[in-house]
Short mmCIF file of C-alpha atoms in Angstrom, two decimals:
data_model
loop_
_atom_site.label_atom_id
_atom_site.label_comp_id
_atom_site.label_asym_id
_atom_site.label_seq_id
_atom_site.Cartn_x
_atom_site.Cartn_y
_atom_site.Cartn_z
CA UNK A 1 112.24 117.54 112.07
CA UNK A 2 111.31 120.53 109.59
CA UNK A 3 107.39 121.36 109.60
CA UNK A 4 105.79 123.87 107.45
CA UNK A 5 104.28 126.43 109.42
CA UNK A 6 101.10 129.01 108.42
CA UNK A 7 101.05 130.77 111.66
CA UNK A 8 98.80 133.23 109.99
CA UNK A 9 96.87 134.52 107.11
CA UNK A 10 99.81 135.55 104.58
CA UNK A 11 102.79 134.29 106.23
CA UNK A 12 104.91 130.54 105.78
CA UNK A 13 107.30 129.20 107.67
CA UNK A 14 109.68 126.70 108.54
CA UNK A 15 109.90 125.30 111.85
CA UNK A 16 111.24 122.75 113.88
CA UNK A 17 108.73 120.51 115.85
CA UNK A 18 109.33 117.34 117.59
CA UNK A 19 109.17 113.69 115.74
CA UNK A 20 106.04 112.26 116.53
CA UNK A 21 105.12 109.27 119.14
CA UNK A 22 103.81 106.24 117.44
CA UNK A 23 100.56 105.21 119.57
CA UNK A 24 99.36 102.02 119.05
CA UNK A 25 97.08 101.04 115.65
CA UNK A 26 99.25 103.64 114.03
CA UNK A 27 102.56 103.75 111.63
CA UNK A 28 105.13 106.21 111.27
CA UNK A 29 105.62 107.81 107.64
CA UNK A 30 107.78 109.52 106.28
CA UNK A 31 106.91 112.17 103.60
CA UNK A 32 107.82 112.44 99.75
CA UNK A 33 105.63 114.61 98.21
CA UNK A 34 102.95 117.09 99.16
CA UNK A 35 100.44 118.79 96.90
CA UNK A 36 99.31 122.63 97.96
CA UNK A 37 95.56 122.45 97.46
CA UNK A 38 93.60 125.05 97.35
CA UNK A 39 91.96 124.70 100.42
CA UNK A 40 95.79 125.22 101.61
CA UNK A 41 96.10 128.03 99.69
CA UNK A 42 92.95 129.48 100.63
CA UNK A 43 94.42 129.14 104.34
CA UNK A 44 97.53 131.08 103.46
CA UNK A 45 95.52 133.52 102.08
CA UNK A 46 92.84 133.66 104.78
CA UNK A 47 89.91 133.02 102.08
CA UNK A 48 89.46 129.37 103.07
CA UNK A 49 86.10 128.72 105.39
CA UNK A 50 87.33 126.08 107.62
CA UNK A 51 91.15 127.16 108.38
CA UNK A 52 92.36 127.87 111.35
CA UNK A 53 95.70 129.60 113.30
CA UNK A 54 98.59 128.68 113.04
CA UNK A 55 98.15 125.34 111.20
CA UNK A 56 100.42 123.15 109.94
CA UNK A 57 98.84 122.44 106.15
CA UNK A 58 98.99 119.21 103.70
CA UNK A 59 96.58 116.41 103.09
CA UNK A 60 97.54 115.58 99.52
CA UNK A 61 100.98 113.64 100.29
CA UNK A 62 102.61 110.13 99.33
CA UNK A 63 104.66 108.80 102.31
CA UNK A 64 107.00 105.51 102.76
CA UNK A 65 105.88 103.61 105.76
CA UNK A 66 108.98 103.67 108.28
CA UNK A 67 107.54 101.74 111.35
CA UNK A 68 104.53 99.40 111.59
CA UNK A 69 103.17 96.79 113.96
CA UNK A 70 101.12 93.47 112.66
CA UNK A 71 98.18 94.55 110.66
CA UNK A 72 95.62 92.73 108.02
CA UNK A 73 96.20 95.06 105.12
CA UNK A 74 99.28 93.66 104.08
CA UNK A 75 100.93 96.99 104.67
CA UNK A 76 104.76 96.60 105.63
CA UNK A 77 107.72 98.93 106.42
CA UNK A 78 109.39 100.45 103.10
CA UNK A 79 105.74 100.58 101.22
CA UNK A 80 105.43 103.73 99.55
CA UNK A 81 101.63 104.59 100.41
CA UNK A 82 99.15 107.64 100.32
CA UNK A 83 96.37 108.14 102.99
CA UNK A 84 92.73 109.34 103.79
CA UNK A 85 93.27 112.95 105.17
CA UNK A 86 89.22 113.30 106.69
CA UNK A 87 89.31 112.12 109.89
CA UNK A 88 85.31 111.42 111.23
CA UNK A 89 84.06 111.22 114.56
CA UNK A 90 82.08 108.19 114.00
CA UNK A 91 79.59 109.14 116.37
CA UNK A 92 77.02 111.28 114.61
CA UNK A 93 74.54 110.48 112.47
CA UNK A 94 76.38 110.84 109.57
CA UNK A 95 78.71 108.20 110.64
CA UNK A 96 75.68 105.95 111.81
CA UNK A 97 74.51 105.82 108.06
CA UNK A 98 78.38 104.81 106.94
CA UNK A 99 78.51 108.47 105.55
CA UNK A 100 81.88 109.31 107.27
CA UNK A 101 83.21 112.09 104.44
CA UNK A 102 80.09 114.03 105.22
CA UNK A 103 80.96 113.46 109.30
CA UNK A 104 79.27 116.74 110.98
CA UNK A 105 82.71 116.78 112.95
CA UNK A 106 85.22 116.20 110.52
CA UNK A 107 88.44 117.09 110.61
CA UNK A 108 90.59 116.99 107.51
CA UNK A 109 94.34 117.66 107.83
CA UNK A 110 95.58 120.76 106.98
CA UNK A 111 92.02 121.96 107.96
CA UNK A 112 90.63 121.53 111.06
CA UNK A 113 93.67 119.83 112.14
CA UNK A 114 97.04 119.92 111.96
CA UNK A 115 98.33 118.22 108.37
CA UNK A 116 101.21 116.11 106.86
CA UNK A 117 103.43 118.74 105.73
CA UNK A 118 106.47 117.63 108.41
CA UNK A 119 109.21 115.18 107.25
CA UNK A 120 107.15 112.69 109.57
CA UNK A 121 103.83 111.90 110.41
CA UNK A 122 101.80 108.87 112.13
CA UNK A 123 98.88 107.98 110.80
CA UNK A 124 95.99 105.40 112.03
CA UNK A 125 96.90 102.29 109.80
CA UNK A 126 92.94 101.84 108.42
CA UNK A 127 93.92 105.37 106.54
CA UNK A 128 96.73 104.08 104.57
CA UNK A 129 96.77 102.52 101.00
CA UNK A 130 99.29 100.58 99.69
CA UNK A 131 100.47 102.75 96.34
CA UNK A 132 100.68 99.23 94.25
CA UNK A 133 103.88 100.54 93.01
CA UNK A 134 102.64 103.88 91.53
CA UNK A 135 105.28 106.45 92.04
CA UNK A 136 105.37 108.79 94.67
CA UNK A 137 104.50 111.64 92.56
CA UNK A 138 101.55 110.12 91.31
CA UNK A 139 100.47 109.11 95.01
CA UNK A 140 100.43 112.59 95.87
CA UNK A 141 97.79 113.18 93.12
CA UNK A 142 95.81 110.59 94.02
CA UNK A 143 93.78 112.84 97.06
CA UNK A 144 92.86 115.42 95.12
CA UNK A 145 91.33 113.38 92.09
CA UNK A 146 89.39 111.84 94.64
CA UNK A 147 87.05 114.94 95.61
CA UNK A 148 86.69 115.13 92.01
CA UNK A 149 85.80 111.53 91.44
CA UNK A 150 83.84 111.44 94.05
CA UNK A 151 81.58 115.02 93.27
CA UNK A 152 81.62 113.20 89.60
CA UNK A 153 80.38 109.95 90.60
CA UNK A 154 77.17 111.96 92.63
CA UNK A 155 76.69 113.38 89.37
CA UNK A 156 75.58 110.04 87.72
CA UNK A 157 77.01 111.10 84.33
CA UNK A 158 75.50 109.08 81.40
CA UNK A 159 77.06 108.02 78.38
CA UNK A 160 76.94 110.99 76.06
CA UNK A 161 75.83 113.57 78.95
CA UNK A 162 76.94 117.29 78.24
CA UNK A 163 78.82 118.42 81.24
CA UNK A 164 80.15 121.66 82.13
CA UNK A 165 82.69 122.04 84.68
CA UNK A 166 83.35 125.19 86.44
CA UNK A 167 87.75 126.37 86.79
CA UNK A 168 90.45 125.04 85.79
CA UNK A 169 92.49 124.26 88.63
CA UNK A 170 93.39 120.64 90.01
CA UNK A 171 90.06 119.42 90.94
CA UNK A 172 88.23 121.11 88.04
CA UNK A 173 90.48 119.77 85.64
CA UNK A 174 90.17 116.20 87.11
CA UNK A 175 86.95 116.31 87.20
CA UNK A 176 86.40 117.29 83.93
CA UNK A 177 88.80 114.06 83.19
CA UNK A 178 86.67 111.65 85.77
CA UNK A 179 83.45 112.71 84.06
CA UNK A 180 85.16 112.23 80.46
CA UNK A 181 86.22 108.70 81.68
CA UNK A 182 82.37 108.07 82.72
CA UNK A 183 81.42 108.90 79.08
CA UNK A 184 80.38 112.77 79.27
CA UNK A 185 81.17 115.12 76.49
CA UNK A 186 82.98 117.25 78.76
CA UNK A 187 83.74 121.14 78.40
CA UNK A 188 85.62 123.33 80.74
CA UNK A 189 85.09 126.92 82.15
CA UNK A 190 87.53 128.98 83.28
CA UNK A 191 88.88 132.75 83.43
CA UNK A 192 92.68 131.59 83.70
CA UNK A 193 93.91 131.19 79.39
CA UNK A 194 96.55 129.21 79.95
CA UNK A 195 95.25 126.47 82.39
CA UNK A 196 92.16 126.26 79.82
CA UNK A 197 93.99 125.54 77.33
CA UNK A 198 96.17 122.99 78.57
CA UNK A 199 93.13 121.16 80.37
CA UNK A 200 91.18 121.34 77.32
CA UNK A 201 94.60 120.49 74.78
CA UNK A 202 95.87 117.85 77.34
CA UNK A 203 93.16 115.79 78.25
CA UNK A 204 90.83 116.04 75.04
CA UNK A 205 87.91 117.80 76.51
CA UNK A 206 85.09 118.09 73.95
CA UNK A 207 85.75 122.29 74.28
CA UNK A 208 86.55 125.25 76.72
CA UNK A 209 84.63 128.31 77.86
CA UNK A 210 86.95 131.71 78.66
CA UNK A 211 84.62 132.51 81.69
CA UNK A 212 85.44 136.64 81.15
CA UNK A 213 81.98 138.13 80.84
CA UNK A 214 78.10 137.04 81.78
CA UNK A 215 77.47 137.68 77.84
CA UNK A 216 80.30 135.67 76.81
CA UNK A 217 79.82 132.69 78.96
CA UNK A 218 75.70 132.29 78.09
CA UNK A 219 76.77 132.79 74.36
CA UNK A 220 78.82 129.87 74.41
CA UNK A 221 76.68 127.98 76.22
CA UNK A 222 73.97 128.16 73.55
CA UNK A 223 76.23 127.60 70.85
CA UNK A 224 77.69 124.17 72.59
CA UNK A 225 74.43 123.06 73.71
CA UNK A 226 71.92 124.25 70.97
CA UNK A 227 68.74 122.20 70.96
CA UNK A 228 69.47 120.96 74.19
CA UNK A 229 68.89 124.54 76.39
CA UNK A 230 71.71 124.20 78.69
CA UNK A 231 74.29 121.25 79.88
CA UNK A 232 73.03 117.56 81.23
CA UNK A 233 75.49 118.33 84.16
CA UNK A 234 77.27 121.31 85.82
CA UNK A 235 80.09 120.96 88.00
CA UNK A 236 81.92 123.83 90.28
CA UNK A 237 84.83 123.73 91.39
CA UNK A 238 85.75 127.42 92.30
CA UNK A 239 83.65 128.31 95.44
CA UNK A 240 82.65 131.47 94.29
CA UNK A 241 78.90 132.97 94.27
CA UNK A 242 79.26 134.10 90.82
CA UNK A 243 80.44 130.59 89.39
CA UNK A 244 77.57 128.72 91.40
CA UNK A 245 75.18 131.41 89.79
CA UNK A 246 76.97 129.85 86.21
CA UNK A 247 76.03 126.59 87.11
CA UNK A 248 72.14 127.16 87.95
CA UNK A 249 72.02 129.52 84.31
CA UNK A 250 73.57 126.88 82.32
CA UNK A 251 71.76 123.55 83.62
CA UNK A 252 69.12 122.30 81.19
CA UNK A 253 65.84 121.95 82.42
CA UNK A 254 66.04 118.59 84.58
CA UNK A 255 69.58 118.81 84.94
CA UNK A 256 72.10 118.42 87.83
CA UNK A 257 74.53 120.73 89.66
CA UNK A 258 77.20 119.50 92.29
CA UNK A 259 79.36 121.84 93.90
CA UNK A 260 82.77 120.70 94.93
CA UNK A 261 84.08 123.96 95.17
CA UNK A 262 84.28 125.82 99.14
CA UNK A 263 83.98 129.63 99.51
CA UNK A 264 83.09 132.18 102.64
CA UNK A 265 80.63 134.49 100.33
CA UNK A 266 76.86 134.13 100.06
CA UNK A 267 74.70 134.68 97.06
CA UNK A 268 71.73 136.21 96.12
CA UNK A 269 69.60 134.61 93.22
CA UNK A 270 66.30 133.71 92.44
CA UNK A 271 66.37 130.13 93.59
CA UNK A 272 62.95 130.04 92.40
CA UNK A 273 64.94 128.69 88.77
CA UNK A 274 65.12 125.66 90.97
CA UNK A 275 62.11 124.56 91.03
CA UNK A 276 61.13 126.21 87.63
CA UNK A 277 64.10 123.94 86.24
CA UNK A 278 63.48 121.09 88.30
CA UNK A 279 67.21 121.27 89.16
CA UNK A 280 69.09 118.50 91.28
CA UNK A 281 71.43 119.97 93.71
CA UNK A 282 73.83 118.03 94.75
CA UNK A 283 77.08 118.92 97.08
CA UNK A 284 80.17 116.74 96.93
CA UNK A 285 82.26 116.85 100.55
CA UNK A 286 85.60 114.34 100.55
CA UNK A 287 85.62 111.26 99.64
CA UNK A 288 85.33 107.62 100.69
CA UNK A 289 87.96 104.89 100.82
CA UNK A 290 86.11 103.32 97.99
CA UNK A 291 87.18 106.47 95.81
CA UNK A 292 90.91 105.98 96.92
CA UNK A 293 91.41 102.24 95.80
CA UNK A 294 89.64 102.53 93.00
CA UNK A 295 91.36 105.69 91.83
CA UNK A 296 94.91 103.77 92.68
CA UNK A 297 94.08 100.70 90.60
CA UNK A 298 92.43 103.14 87.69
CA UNK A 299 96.19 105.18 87.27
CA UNK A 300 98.00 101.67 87.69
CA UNK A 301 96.15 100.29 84.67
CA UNK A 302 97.44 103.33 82.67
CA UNK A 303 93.57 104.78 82.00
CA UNK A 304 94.83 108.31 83.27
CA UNK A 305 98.44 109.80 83.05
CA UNK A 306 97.84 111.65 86.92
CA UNK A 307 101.32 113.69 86.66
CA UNK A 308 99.81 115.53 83.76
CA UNK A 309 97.97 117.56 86.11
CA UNK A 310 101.51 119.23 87.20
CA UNK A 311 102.34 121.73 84.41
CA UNK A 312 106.05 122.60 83.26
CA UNK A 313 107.26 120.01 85.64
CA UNK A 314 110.83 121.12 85.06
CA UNK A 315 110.88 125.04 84.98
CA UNK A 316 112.57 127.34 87.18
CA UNK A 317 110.55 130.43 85.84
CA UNK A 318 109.12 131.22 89.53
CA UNK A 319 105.48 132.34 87.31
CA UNK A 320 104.88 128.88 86.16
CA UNK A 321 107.62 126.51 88.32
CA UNK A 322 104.86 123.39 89.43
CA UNK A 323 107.86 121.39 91.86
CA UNK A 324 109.32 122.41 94.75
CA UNK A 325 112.12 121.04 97.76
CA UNK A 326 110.89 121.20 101.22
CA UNK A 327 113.44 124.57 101.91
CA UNK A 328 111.58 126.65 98.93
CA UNK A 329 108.43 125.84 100.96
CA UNK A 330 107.78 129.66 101.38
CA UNK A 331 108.45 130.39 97.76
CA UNK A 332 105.96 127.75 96.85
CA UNK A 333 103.26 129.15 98.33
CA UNK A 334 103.93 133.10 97.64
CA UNK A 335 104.56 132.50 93.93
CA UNK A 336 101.43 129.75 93.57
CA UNK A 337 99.68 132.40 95.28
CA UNK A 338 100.96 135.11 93.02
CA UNK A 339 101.25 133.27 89.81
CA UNK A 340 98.18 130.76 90.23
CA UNK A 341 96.97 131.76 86.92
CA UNK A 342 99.75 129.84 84.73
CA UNK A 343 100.30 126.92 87.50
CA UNK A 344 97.79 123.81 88.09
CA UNK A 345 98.96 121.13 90.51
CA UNK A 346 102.26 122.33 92.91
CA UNK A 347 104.05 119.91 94.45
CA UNK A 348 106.52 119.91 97.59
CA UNK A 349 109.37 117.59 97.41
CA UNK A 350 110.22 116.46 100.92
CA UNK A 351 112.28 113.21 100.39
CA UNK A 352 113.34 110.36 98.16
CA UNK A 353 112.19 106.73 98.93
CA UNK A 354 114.80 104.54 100.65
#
């Protein structure tokens, strides 16, 4: 079967690896769509803190189940199905407390491990969610609005909260839509023009920051927030020192910070504005399978148009294209990589449903 290969920091390719053996509690799937996150881009570019070489990447996918024993879920052969990518140890502590996205050995496909981006994978049966006839497209989307959701929901947004989320790719942008769904006036930050504007146009954000300069980005933050002195909530979702140090400066006093966003550099700053703040610092790792099927049943009521995320679905322009098949696999990466300025959500079309 074809695999998509990063043997190494800068280079795809496709490969040829051996169907997998179906061990027992597991199904086989086979794959429709992938998402490139940006953990998997991070990997291709060597940037991302927990990749390693070569690795197979892909844990955003939706997936028709091919083979699959008895089971109490109600899952059958010919579902069309997503899956929990974070696989825990359930030994340490943090599986003791029922914690299992925060496991202090977890491997997430893609990641630590190898991922789903092969025409066929096996994976445990507890992982996989019945899609409740969303389309495959959408099922791919469903992973990566979970870390947002769940980085959101640690937030504890109240109605009318001002929130500030930090970039404008995938999981900025759906956060910024799960914490507009929980009531928050929500604005968005970002250096990338064209992705602000089409987060803040398409999902009717309450406004947008162009992130270009220090001055820039504390002016607008006192002309949003006024009285207040800084945002309710701040949210990154960049991984960058500089946009963690944007979080802590625009928190009100009493405010709260999660970052969802995973970078290699460390930072410098007087964390002293902690305490004189009286910050909460939260961080947001995963999510749980509680965040899955409620995020399924949430897009299947029609709340949230998911395949919005994917901009210019349709063009062939390789500095904005969004949808690839499984052969461009190279391309997808190199111009996402290139181009990731005027591109949100890119997806990898491995196969049609049968």
């Amino acid at each position: 079967m074809k695999t998509i290969m990063i043997p190494e920091p800068g280079k795809v390719m496709m490969t040829e690896t051996e169907m997998p053996e179906v061990k027992q509690g597991e199904a086989l799937l086979k794959i429709l769509y992938g998402g490139i996150c940006g953990s998997d881009l991070g990997t291709y570019r060597g940037t991302f803190a927990y990749a390693g070489y070569p690795r197979i990447p892909g844990h955003e996918f939706s997936a028709q189940i091919v083979k699959i024993g008895e089971n109490d879920r109600g899952l059958k052969e010919g579902m069309i199905v997503t899956c929990n990518p974070y696989f825990n140890c359930q030994k340490c502590y943090s599986c003791e407390r029922g914690l299992v996205n925060c496991c202090e050995s977890n491997e997430t496909l893609g990641a630590q491990r190898d991922g789903a981006f092969s025409e066929y994978i096996t994976m445990p049966v507890e992982r996989i969610y019945d899609g409740k006839g969303l389309s495959p497209k959408s099922l791919a989307l469903i992973e990566p609005f979970c870390i947002s959701y769940h980085g959101v929901s640690r937030a504890d947004i109240q109605k009318g909260d001002k929130v500030l989320v930090i970039g404008a790719g995938t999981i900025g942008v759906l956060a910024a839509v799960a914490a507009k769904a929980k009531g928050g006036e929500v604005y968005i930050a970002d250096i990338a023009e064209e992705k602000l504007q089409y987060a803040y146009h398409t999902f009717g954000l309450a406004g947008m920051i162009k992130n270009d300069s220090e001055e820039n980005f504390a002016n607008r933050v006192r002309e949003i927030t006024g009285d207040h002195h800084g945002f309710d909530v701040c949210i990154e979702a960049v991984g960058l020192p500089s946009t963690f140090q944007n979080c802590i400066d625009a928190a009100a006093f009493g405010g709260r910070v999660v970052l969802i966003g995973v970078g290699k550099k460390n930072l410098d700053f007087n964390f002293t504005m902690i305490q004189k703040k009286e910050l909460d610092i939260l961080g947001s790792r995963n999510a749980l399978k509680a965040d899955f099927t409620e995020l399924i049943d949430l897009v299947k009521g029609g709340a949230i148009d998911l395949e919005k995320i994917v901009m210019n679905p349709g063009s062939e322009d390789p500095t904005k294209k969004s949808e690839y098949e499984l052969d461009e696999a190279e391309a997808a990466f190199e111009e996402f990589s290139q181009y990731g300025g005027s591109k949100l959500k890119v997806l990898i079309h491995f196969a049609d449903p049968e």
